[in-house]
Amino acid sequence: MSTMNSKASSGGEKEASAMRTKTLGENGYSGEVKRGQVILVAYLIAALELTFLFMQMGVMPYLAKSLGLDSVGFGYLQTTFGVLQLVGGPIFGRFADQFGSRAALILSCASGSAFFLLTSISTSIPLLFLSRLPAVFMHGLPGAQKIIADMTAPSQRADALGKLGLCFGIGIIIGSALGGVLSTKFGVFVPMYVGLVGNLINTVIAMVWTPLQTKPKSDHHDTDNSNVFSIREILRLMKFPGVMEIFMVKVFAGLPIGLFLVMFSIISMDFFGLEAVESGYLMSYFGVLQMVVQGLVVGKLTNHCTERTLLRLSVFVFAGVGLGMALMRTVWHYCIIAVPLTFAFSVLGTITDSILTKAVPSSDTGAMLGICASVHPLTRTVGPTIGGVLYRQFGVSSFGYLQLIVNIGLFIYLLKSKIPLREIKSQ
């Protein structure tokens, strides 16, 4: 029986692959090459957008300070950005489902252009807050994920999504370094000009090299009449088998560490005693780890292990990371802990995204990816408040103990539960 199911699954994937090739207007080998080129373009757009985003993140504290914004006001600025991204994620996903991945990527890149334009002319605090508004549609990474989800077979999806971690690592390393060099040598506004030009180039790339339709014709559903802003349509996805359970695991497994990372700029100064330059080196170290793990490790694991096994593994490693953080005393301890931390984050993010996009109809993958993309903005929004309380009242070790307790509970839940992870998409 399992052999018959395996053959049926293999046949279905071949048929789906043929449909994806046909969508690009090509046949056979040339169609496969074309599909690979489109996926590479998606990687390029994501890498560039993340580079510019991390570039402005490194410069923003200095720009805010030059305009007279204190640490409390800067916290409000960061929270504003987080809330806008949190609200915009699901809306962006619904937009991608209704109007296509190409239109969604163009919207993201154009919004990035507006974001950097407004930031480059921010000569007052009100203008600086106003410059955050385009962030509601700045979702280049989910846009790239949407293209990959549309153009890969389910068995290849986790590997292809995992390689986006290379883009993230490139963004951290190049963006952080570039922002520091440009702002030091030419002033804090120069990185914003570079980001503006870069996002305009990204917009052109999305318009020229992304096909009008990336989703196979057989996957189209009648969604034209539904509202992009419909909360009911977004909540509907949570009712599919296994979706709510996996999404909750995605949110809570990394939440305590997410709170720690939100507070890391303060912790690095107070607890580790690092200077700004040393913090920059630490960020670059994280970027390299991210590239190695997601570019080389995750793909191989997805080829040899089931998604259920990898999900349990990531949560188990997260529990170990929590124990390590509870006992951590120096920055060198943290550098060691960063290896399993990066592994767990990368595997959890890639596997849950893959599972969730396969658990909903293919016409809703954009909305699902948008919902997934809202997890990090949620952490950035609540992080300064909750993380601040934990740090002030209980110290750095509290993040580790919370991480340990939460993930032990999740690991036991995953061992005992029978969550359906490979639902067949409705046609």
CSV table of C-alpha atoms in Angstrom, one decimal:
chain,number,residue,atom,x,y,z
A,1,MET,CA,0.0,0.0,0.0
A,2,SER,CA,2.8,2.4,0.9
A,3,THR,CA,4.5,1.6,-2.4
A,4,MET,CA,1.3,2.5,-4.3
A,5,ASN,CA,1.1,5.8,-2.4
A,6,SER,CA,4.7,6.5,-3.1
A,7,LYS,CA,4.2,5.9,-6.8
A,8,ALA,CA,1.0,8.0,-6.8
A,9,SER,CA,2.9,10.8,-5.0
A,10,SER,CA,5.8,10.6,-7.5
A,11,GLY,CA,3.4,10.7,-10.4
A,12,GLY,CA,1.5,13.7,-9.0
A,13,GLU,CA,4.8,15.6,-8.5
A,14,LYS,CA,5.9,14.9,-12.1
A,15,GLU,CA,2.5,16.1,-13.3
A,16,ALA,CA,2.8,19.2,-11.1
A,17,SER,CA,6.3,19.9,-12.4
A,18,ALA,CA,5.1,19.6,-16.0
A,19,MET,CA,2.3,22.1,-15.3
A,20,ARG,CA,4.8,24.5,-13.8
A,21,THR,CA,7.0,24.2,-16.8
A,22,LYS,CA,4.0,24.7,-19.1
A,23,THR,CA,3.1,27.9,-17.2
A,24,LEU,CA,6.3,29.5,-18.3
A,25,GLY,CA,5.5,28.7,-21.9
A,26,GLU,CA,8.3,26.3,-22.4
A,27,ASN,CA,8.6,22.5,-22.9
A,28,GLY,CA,11.1,19.9,-21.5
A,29,TYR,CA,14.6,20.9,-20.7
A,30,SER,CA,14.3,24.6,-21.7
A,31,GLY,CA,11.3,24.9,-19.4
A,32,GLU,CA,13.2,23.5,-16.4
A,33,VAL,CA,16.1,25.9,-17.1
A,34,LYS,CA,13.7,28.8,-17.3
A,35,ARG,CA,12.1,27.8,-14.0
A,36,GLY,CA,15.5,27.6,-12.4
A,37,GLN,CA,16.4,31.1,-13.7
A,38,VAL,CA,13.2,32.5,-12.2
A,39,ILE,CA,14.0,31.0,-8.8
A,40,LEU,CA,17.5,32.4,-9.0
A,41,VAL,CA,16.0,35.9,-9.7
A,42,ALA,CA,13.8,35.4,-6.6
A,43,TYR,CA,17.0,34.7,-4.5
A,44,LEU,CA,18.7,37.8,-6.0
A,45,ILE,CA,15.8,40.1,-5.2
A,46,ALA,CA,15.6,38.7,-1.6
A,47,ALA,CA,19.4,39.1,-1.1
A,48,LEU,CA,19.4,42.7,-2.3
A,49,GLU,CA,16.3,43.7,-0.3
A,50,LEU,CA,17.7,42.2,2.9
A,51,THR,CA,21.1,43.8,2.3
A,52,PHE,CA,19.5,47.3,2.1
A,53,LEU,CA,17.2,46.5,5.1
A,54,PHE,CA,20.1,45.5,7.4
A,55,MET,CA,22.1,48.5,6.1
A,56,GLN,CA,19.5,50.9,7.3
A,57,MET,CA,19.0,49.0,10.6
A,58,GLY,CA,22.7,49.6,11.5
A,59,VAL,CA,22.5,53.3,10.6
A,60,MET,CA,19.1,54.1,12.0
A,61,PRO,CA,20.1,54.6,15.7
A,62,TYR,CA,22.7,57.2,14.6
A,63,LEU,CA,20.2,59.0,12.3
A,64,ALA,CA,17.6,59.0,15.1
A,65,LYS,CA,20.1,60.3,17.6
A,66,SER,CA,21.2,63.1,15.2
A,67,LEU,CA,17.5,64.2,15.0
A,68,GLY,CA,17.2,64.4,18.8
A,69,LEU,CA,15.3,61.1,19.4
A,70,ASP,CA,16.1,59.5,22.7
A,71,SER,CA,16.3,55.8,23.5
A,72,VAL,CA,12.6,55.7,24.5
A,73,GLY,CA,11.6,57.4,21.3
A,74,PHE,CA,13.8,55.1,19.3
A,75,GLY,CA,12.0,52.2,20.9
A,76,TYR,CA,8.7,53.6,19.7
A,77,LEU,CA,10.1,54.0,16.2
A,78,GLN,CA,11.1,50.3,16.2
A,79,THR,CA,7.7,49.3,17.5
A,80,THR,CA,6.0,51.3,14.7
A,81,PHE,CA,8.1,49.4,12.1
A,82,GLY,CA,7.2,46.1,13.7
A,83,VAL,CA,3.5,46.8,13.9
A,84,LEU,CA,3.3,47.9,10.3
A,85,GLN,CA,5.1,44.7,9.2
A,86,LEU,CA,2.9,42.6,11.4
A,87,VAL,CA,-0.3,44.1,9.9
A,88,GLY,CA,1.1,44.1,6.4
A,89,GLY,CA,2.3,40.5,6.2
A,90,PRO,CA,-1.0,38.7,5.8
A,91,ILE,CA,-2.4,41.5,3.5
A,92,PHE,CA,0.7,41.2,1.3
A,93,GLY,CA,0.2,37.4,1.1
A,94,ARG,CA,-3.4,37.8,0.1
A,95,PHE,CA,-2.3,40.4,-2.5
A,96,ALA,CA,0.2,37.8,-3.9
A,97,ASP,CA,-2.5,35.1,-4.2
A,98,GLN,CA,-4.9,37.4,-6.0
A,99,PHE,CA,-2.6,39.4,-8.3
A,100,GLY,CA,0.4,37.1,-8.7
A,101,SER,CA,4.0,36.8,-7.3
A,102,ARG,CA,5.3,39.3,-9.9
A,103,ALA,CA,2.9,42.0,-8.8
A,104,ALA,CA,3.7,41.3,-5.2
A,105,LEU,CA,7.4,41.6,-5.7
A,106,ILE,CA,7.1,44.8,-7.6
A,107,LEU,CA,4.9,46.2,-4.8
A,108,SER,CA,7.5,45.2,-2.2
A,109,CYS,CA,10.4,46.7,-4.1
A,110,ALA,CA,8.5,49.9,-4.9
A,111,SER,CA,7.5,50.2,-1.2
A,112,GLY,CA,11.2,49.8,-0.3
A,113,SER,CA,12.0,52.6,-2.7
A,114,ALA,CA,9.4,54.9,-1.0
A,115,PHE,CA,10.7,53.8,2.4
A,116,PHE,CA,14.3,54.9,1.6
A,117,LEU,CA,13.2,58.0,-0.2
A,118,LEU,CA,11.2,59.2,2.8
A,119,THR,CA,14.1,58.2,5.2
A,120,SER,CA,16.6,60.1,3.0
A,121,ILE,CA,14.6,63.4,3.4
A,122,SER,CA,13.8,62.9,7.1
A,123,THR,CA,15.1,66.1,8.7
A,124,SER,CA,12.7,65.9,11.6
A,125,ILE,CA,11.3,63.3,14.0
A,126,PRO,CA,7.8,63.4,12.5
A,127,LEU,CA,9.2,62.8,9.1
A,128,LEU,CA,11.3,59.9,10.4
A,129,PHE,CA,8.1,58.2,11.8
A,130,LEU,CA,6.3,58.9,8.5
A,131,SER,CA,9.1,57.2,6.6
A,132,ARG,CA,8.1,53.9,8.3
A,133,LEU,CA,4.7,53.7,6.6
A,134,PRO,CA,5.8,52.0,3.4
A,135,ALA,CA,7.1,49.1,5.6
A,136,VAL,CA,3.6,47.7,5.6
A,137,PHE,CA,4.2,46.3,2.1
A,138,MET,CA,8.0,45.7,2.3
A,139,HIS,CA,8.0,41.9,2.2
A,140,GLY,CA,10.6,40.8,-0.3
A,141,LEU,CA,11.4,37.6,1.5
A,142,PRO,CA,7.8,36.3,1.6
A,143,GLY,CA,7.5,37.4,-2.0
A,144,ALA,CA,10.5,35.3,-3.0
A,145,GLN,CA,9.1,32.4,-0.9
A,146,LYS,CA,5.9,32.7,-2.8
A,147,ILE,CA,7.7,32.3,-6.2
A,148,ILE,CA,9.6,29.3,-4.8
A,149,ALA,CA,6.4,27.7,-3.4
A,150,ASP,CA,4.7,28.2,-6.8
A,151,MET,CA,7.6,26.8,-8.9
A,152,THR,CA,8.8,23.8,-6.9
A,153,ALA,CA,7.3,20.4,-6.2
A,154,PRO,CA,6.4,19.7,-2.6
A,155,SER,CA,9.3,17.3,-2.1
A,156,GLN,CA,11.8,20.0,-3.2
A,157,ARG,CA,10.2,22.9,-1.4
A,158,ALA,CA,11.9,22.7,2.0
A,159,ASP,CA,15.4,22.5,0.3
A,160,ALA,CA,14.6,25.5,-2.0
A,161,LEU,CA,13.1,27.6,0.9
A,162,GLY,CA,16.1,26.7,3.0
A,163,LYS,CA,18.5,28.2,0.5
A,164,LEU,CA,16.9,31.6,1.2
A,165,GLY,CA,18.9,31.5,4.4
A,166,LEU,CA,22.0,32.3,2.2
A,167,CYS,CA,20.2,35.5,1.1
A,168,PHE,CA,19.6,36.3,4.8
A,169,GLY,CA,23.2,35.7,5.7
A,170,ILE,CA,24.4,37.8,2.8
A,171,GLY,CA,22.1,40.6,3.9
A,172,ILE,CA,23.4,40.6,7.5
A,173,ILE,CA,27.1,40.5,6.5
A,174,ILE,CA,27.2,42.9,3.5
A,175,GLY,CA,24.3,45.2,4.8
A,176,SER,CA,25.8,45.7,8.3
A,177,ALA,CA,29.3,46.3,6.9
A,178,LEU,CA,28.2,48.6,4.0
A,179,GLY,CA,26.0,50.7,6.3
A,180,GLY,CA,28.9,51.3,8.7
A,181,VAL,CA,31.4,52.2,6.0
A,182,LEU,CA,29.1,54.5,4.1
A,183,SER,CA,27.7,56.3,7.2
A,184,THR,CA,31.2,56.8,8.7
A,185,LYS,CA,32.9,58.1,5.5
A,186,PHE,CA,30.1,60.0,3.8
A,187,GLY,CA,27.3,60.6,6.4
A,188,VAL,CA,24.2,58.9,7.8
A,189,PHE,CA,22.0,59.8,4.8
A,190,VAL,CA,24.3,58.2,2.1
A,191,PRO,CA,23.2,54.6,3.0
A,192,MET,CA,19.6,55.8,2.4
A,193,TYR,CA,20.4,57.1,-1.1
A,194,VAL,CA,22.1,53.7,-1.9
A,195,GLY,CA,19.1,51.9,-0.6
A,196,LEU,CA,16.8,54.0,-2.7
A,197,VAL,CA,18.8,53.3,-5.9
A,198,GLY,CA,19.1,49.6,-5.0
A,199,ASN,CA,15.4,49.2,-4.5
A,200,LEU,CA,14.6,50.9,-7.8
A,201,ILE,CA,17.0,48.5,-9.5
A,202,ASN,CA,15.2,45.6,-7.7
A,203,THR,CA,11.9,46.9,-9.0
A,204,VAL,CA,13.2,46.8,-12.5
A,205,ILE,CA,14.6,43.3,-12.0
A,206,ALA,CA,11.2,42.1,-10.7
A,207,MET,CA,9.4,43.7,-13.7
A,208,VAL,CA,11.7,42.3,-16.4
A,209,TRP,CA,12.8,38.9,-15.2
A,210,THR,CA,9.8,37.6,-13.2
A,211,PRO,CA,7.1,36.0,-15.3
A,212,LEU,CA,3.6,37.4,-15.2
A,213,GLN,CA,2.3,34.1,-13.7
A,214,THR,CA,4.3,31.7,-11.7
A,215,LYS,CA,1.5,29.4,-10.4
A,216,PRO,CA,0.5,26.4,-12.6
A,217,LYS,CA,-2.7,26.9,-14.4
A,218,SER,CA,-4.3,23.9,-12.7
A,219,ASP,CA,-3.7,25.6,-9.3
A,220,HIS,CA,-5.8,28.7,-10.0
A,221,HIS,CA,-8.9,29.2,-8.0
A,222,ASP,CA,-11.7,31.7,-8.1
A,223,THR,CA,-10.4,34.2,-5.5
A,224,ASP,CA,-10.9,37.4,-7.5
A,225,ASN,CA,-14.0,38.3,-5.7
A,226,SER,CA,-12.6,38.0,-2.2
A,227,ASN,CA,-11.2,41.0,-0.4
A,228,VAL,CA,-7.5,41.4,0.0
A,229,PHE,CA,-8.1,42.9,3.5
A,230,SER,CA,-10.6,40.1,4.6
A,231,ILE,CA,-9.6,38.9,8.0
A,232,ARG,CA,-12.2,36.1,7.7
A,233,GLU,CA,-10.3,34.7,4.6
A,234,ILE,CA,-7.0,34.8,6.5
A,235,LEU,CA,-8.5,33.0,9.6
A,236,ARG,CA,-10.0,30.4,7.3
A,237,LEU,CA,-6.6,29.0,6.6
A,238,MET,CA,-6.1,28.2,10.3
A,239,LYS,CA,-9.0,25.7,10.0
A,240,PHE,CA,-7.1,23.4,7.7
A,241,PRO,CA,-5.8,20.2,9.3
A,242,GLY,CA,-2.6,20.7,11.3
A,243,VAL,CA,-2.2,24.4,10.4
A,244,MET,CA,-3.1,26.0,13.7
A,245,GLU,CA,-0.9,23.4,15.6
A,246,ILE,CA,2.2,23.9,13.5
A,247,PHE,CA,1.7,27.7,13.5
A,248,MET,CA,1.6,27.7,17.3
A,249,VAL,CA,4.8,25.7,17.4
A,250,LYS,CA,6.4,28.1,15.0
A,251,VAL,CA,5.4,31.1,17.2
A,252,PHE,CA,6.2,29.8,20.7
A,253,ALA,CA,9.3,27.6,20.0
A,254,GLY,CA,11.5,30.6,19.2
A,255,LEU,CA,9.7,33.3,21.1
A,256,PRO,CA,11.9,33.4,24.2
A,257,ILE,CA,15.1,33.5,22.1
A,258,GLY,CA,13.4,36.1,19.9
A,259,LEU,CA,12.8,38.3,23.0
A,260,PHE,CA,16.5,37.9,23.8
A,261,LEU,CA,17.6,38.9,20.3
A,262,VAL,CA,15.4,42.0,20.4
A,263,MET,CA,17.2,43.0,23.6
A,264,PHE,CA,20.6,42.0,22.3
A,265,SER,CA,21.9,45.5,21.6
A,266,ILE,CA,21.4,46.3,25.3
A,267,ILE,CA,22.6,42.9,26.6
A,268,SER,CA,25.7,43.1,24.4
A,269,MET,CA,26.7,46.4,26.1
A,270,ASP,CA,25.6,45.7,29.7
A,271,PHE,CA,26.1,41.9,30.1
A,272,PHE,CA,28.9,41.1,27.6
A,273,GLY,CA,30.6,44.6,27.7
A,274,LEU,CA,31.0,44.8,23.9
A,275,GLU,CA,31.8,47.9,21.9
A,276,ALA,CA,29.8,48.8,18.8
A,277,VAL,CA,32.6,47.4,16.5
A,278,GLU,CA,32.7,44.1,18.4
A,279,SER,CA,28.9,43.8,18.2
A,280,GLY,CA,29.2,44.3,14.4
A,281,TYR,CA,31.7,41.4,14.3
A,282,LEU,CA,29.3,39.2,16.2
A,283,MET,CA,26.5,40.0,13.7
A,284,SER,CA,28.8,39.0,10.9
A,285,TYR,CA,29.5,35.8,12.7
A,286,PHE,CA,25.8,35.1,12.8
A,287,GLY,CA,25.5,35.9,9.1
A,288,VAL,CA,28.2,33.3,8.3
A,289,LEU,CA,26.5,30.7,10.5
A,290,GLN,CA,23.2,31.4,8.8
A,291,MET,CA,24.7,30.9,5.3
A,292,VAL,CA,26.4,27.7,6.2
A,293,VAL,CA,23.5,26.1,8.0
A,294,GLN,CA,20.7,27.0,5.6
A,295,GLY,CA,22.8,26.8,2.5
A,296,LEU,CA,24.6,23.5,3.2
A,297,VAL,CA,23.0,21.7,6.1
A,298,VAL,CA,19.2,22.2,5.9
A,299,GLY,CA,18.9,21.0,2.3
A,300,LYS,CA,20.8,17.8,3.0
A,301,LEU,CA,18.7,17.1,6.0
A,302,THR,CA,15.4,17.5,4.1
A,303,ASN,CA,16.6,14.9,1.6
A,304,HIS,CA,17.2,12.3,4.3
A,305,CYS,CA,14.7,13.1,7.1
A,306,THR,CA,10.9,13.5,7.2
A,307,GLU,CA,9.6,16.9,8.1
A,308,ARG,CA,8.0,15.6,11.3
A,309,THR,CA,11.4,14.3,12.4
A,310,LEU,CA,13.1,17.7,11.6
A,311,LEU,CA,10.4,19.6,13.4
A,312,ARG,CA,10.9,17.6,16.6
A,313,LEU,CA,14.7,17.9,16.2
A,314,SER,CA,14.6,21.7,15.9
A,315,VAL,CA,12.4,22.0,19.1
A,316,PHE,CA,14.7,19.5,21.0
A,317,VAL,CA,17.8,21.5,20.0
A,318,PHE,CA,16.0,24.7,21.0
A,319,ALA,CA,15.4,23.2,24.5
A,320,GLY,CA,19.2,22.5,24.7
A,321,VAL,CA,19.9,26.1,23.6
A,322,GLY,CA,17.7,27.3,26.5
A,323,LEU,CA,19.7,25.3,29.0
A,324,GLY,CA,23.0,26.7,27.5
A,325,MET,CA,21.7,30.3,27.7
A,326,ALA,CA,20.6,29.8,31.3
A,327,LEU,CA,24.2,28.8,32.2
A,328,MET,CA,25.9,31.4,29.9
A,329,ARG,CA,28.3,33.9,31.5
A,330,THR,CA,30.6,35.2,28.7
A,331,VAL,CA,30.4,36.2,25.1
A,332,TRP,CA,32.5,33.2,24.2
A,333,HIS,CA,29.8,31.0,25.7
A,334,TYR,CA,27.3,32.8,23.5
A,335,CYS,CA,29.4,32.2,20.4
A,336,ILE,CA,29.3,28.4,21.1
A,337,ILE,CA,25.6,28.5,21.8
A,338,ALA,CA,25.0,30.4,18.5
A,339,VAL,CA,25.8,27.3,16.5
A,340,PRO,CA,22.9,25.2,17.7
A,341,LEU,CA,20.8,28.3,18.0
A,342,THR,CA,21.2,29.1,14.3
A,343,PHE,CA,20.6,25.5,13.4
A,344,ALA,CA,17.3,25.3,15.4
A,345,PHE,CA,16.1,28.7,14.0
A,346,SER,CA,16.9,27.7,10.4
A,347,VAL,CA,15.4,24.3,10.5
A,348,LEU,CA,12.2,25.4,12.4
A,349,GLY,CA,11.6,28.3,10.0
A,350,THR,CA,12.2,26.3,6.9
A,351,ILE,CA,10.3,23.2,7.9
A,352,THR,CA,7.2,25.0,9.3
A,353,ASP,CA,7.0,27.2,6.2
A,354,SER,CA,7.2,24.2,4.0
A,355,ILE,CA,4.6,22.2,6.0
A,356,LEU,CA,2.2,25.1,6.2
A,357,THR,CA,2.3,25.9,2.4
A,358,LYS,CA,1.6,22.3,1.7
A,359,ALA,CA,-1.3,22.1,4.2
A,360,VAL,CA,-3.4,24.8,2.5
A,361,PRO,CA,-4.7,25.0,-1.1
A,362,SER,CA,-2.1,26.2,-3.6
A,363,SER,CA,-4.2,29.3,-4.3
A,364,ASP,CA,-3.6,30.4,-0.6
A,365,THR,CA,0.1,29.8,-0.3
A,366,GLY,CA,0.8,33.6,-0.5
A,367,ALA,CA,-1.6,34.3,2.4
A,368,MET,CA,0.0,31.5,4.4
A,369,LEU,CA,3.5,32.8,3.8
A,370,GLY,CA,2.3,36.3,4.8
A,371,ILE,CA,0.9,34.9,8.1
A,372,CYS,CA,4.3,33.1,8.7
A,373,ALA,CA,6.1,36.3,7.9
A,374,SER,CA,4.2,38.1,10.7
A,375,VAL,CA,5.9,36.0,13.4
A,376,HIS,CA,9.1,38.0,13.5
A,377,PRO,CA,7.3,41.4,13.5
A,378,LEU,CA,5.2,40.1,16.3
A,379,THR,CA,8.3,39.4,18.3
A,380,ARG,CA,9.8,42.8,17.5
A,381,THR,CA,6.5,44.4,18.6
A,382,VAL,CA,6.1,42.8,22.0
A,383,GLY,CA,9.9,42.1,22.5
A,384,PRO,CA,11.0,45.5,23.9
A,385,THR,CA,8.3,45.4,26.6
A,386,ILE,CA,8.3,41.7,27.6
A,387,GLY,CA,12.1,41.3,27.1
A,388,GLY,CA,12.8,44.5,29.0
A,389,VAL,CA,10.8,43.2,32.0
A,390,LEU,CA,12.5,39.8,31.9
A,391,TYR,CA,16.0,41.3,31.7
A,392,ARG,CA,15.5,43.9,34.4
A,393,GLN,CA,13.7,41.7,36.9
A,394,PHE,CA,15.4,38.3,36.4
A,395,GLY,CA,18.5,38.8,34.3
A,396,VAL,CA,19.8,37.2,31.1
A,397,SER,CA,19.4,33.6,32.4
A,398,SER,CA,15.6,34.1,32.5
A,399,PHE,CA,15.5,34.0,28.7
A,400,GLY,CA,17.3,30.6,28.8
A,401,TYR,CA,15.1,29.1,31.4
A,402,LEU,CA,11.9,30.2,29.6
A,403,GLN,CA,13.3,28.8,26.3
A,404,LEU,CA,14.0,25.5,28.0
A,405,ILE,CA,10.6,25.1,29.7
A,406,VAL,CA,8.6,26.2,26.6
A,407,ASN,CA,10.4,23.8,24.2
A,408,ILE,CA,10.4,20.8,26.5
A,409,GLY,CA,6.6,21.3,26.6
A,410,LEU,CA,6.4,21.6,22.8
A,411,PHE,CA,8.7,18.5,22.3
A,412,ILE,CA,6.4,16.4,24.5
A,413,TYR,CA,3.4,17.7,22.6
A,414,LEU,CA,4.9,16.8,19.2
A,415,LEU,CA,5.9,13.3,20.4
A,416,LYS,CA,2.3,12.6,21.6
A,417,SER,CA,0.3,14.4,19.0
A,418,LYS,CA,-0.6,13.1,15.5
A,419,ILE,CA,-0.6,16.3,13.6
A,420,PRO,CA,-1.3,15.7,9.8
A,421,LEU,CA,1.8,17.2,8.1
A,422,ARG,CA,1.3,16.1,4.5
A,423,GLU,CA,-2.2,17.1,3.6
A,424,ILE,CA,-3.0,16.9,-0.2
A,425,LYS,CA,-3.9,20.3,-1.5
A,426,SER,CA,-7.4,20.8,-2.6
A,427,GLN,CA,-7.9,21.3,-6.3
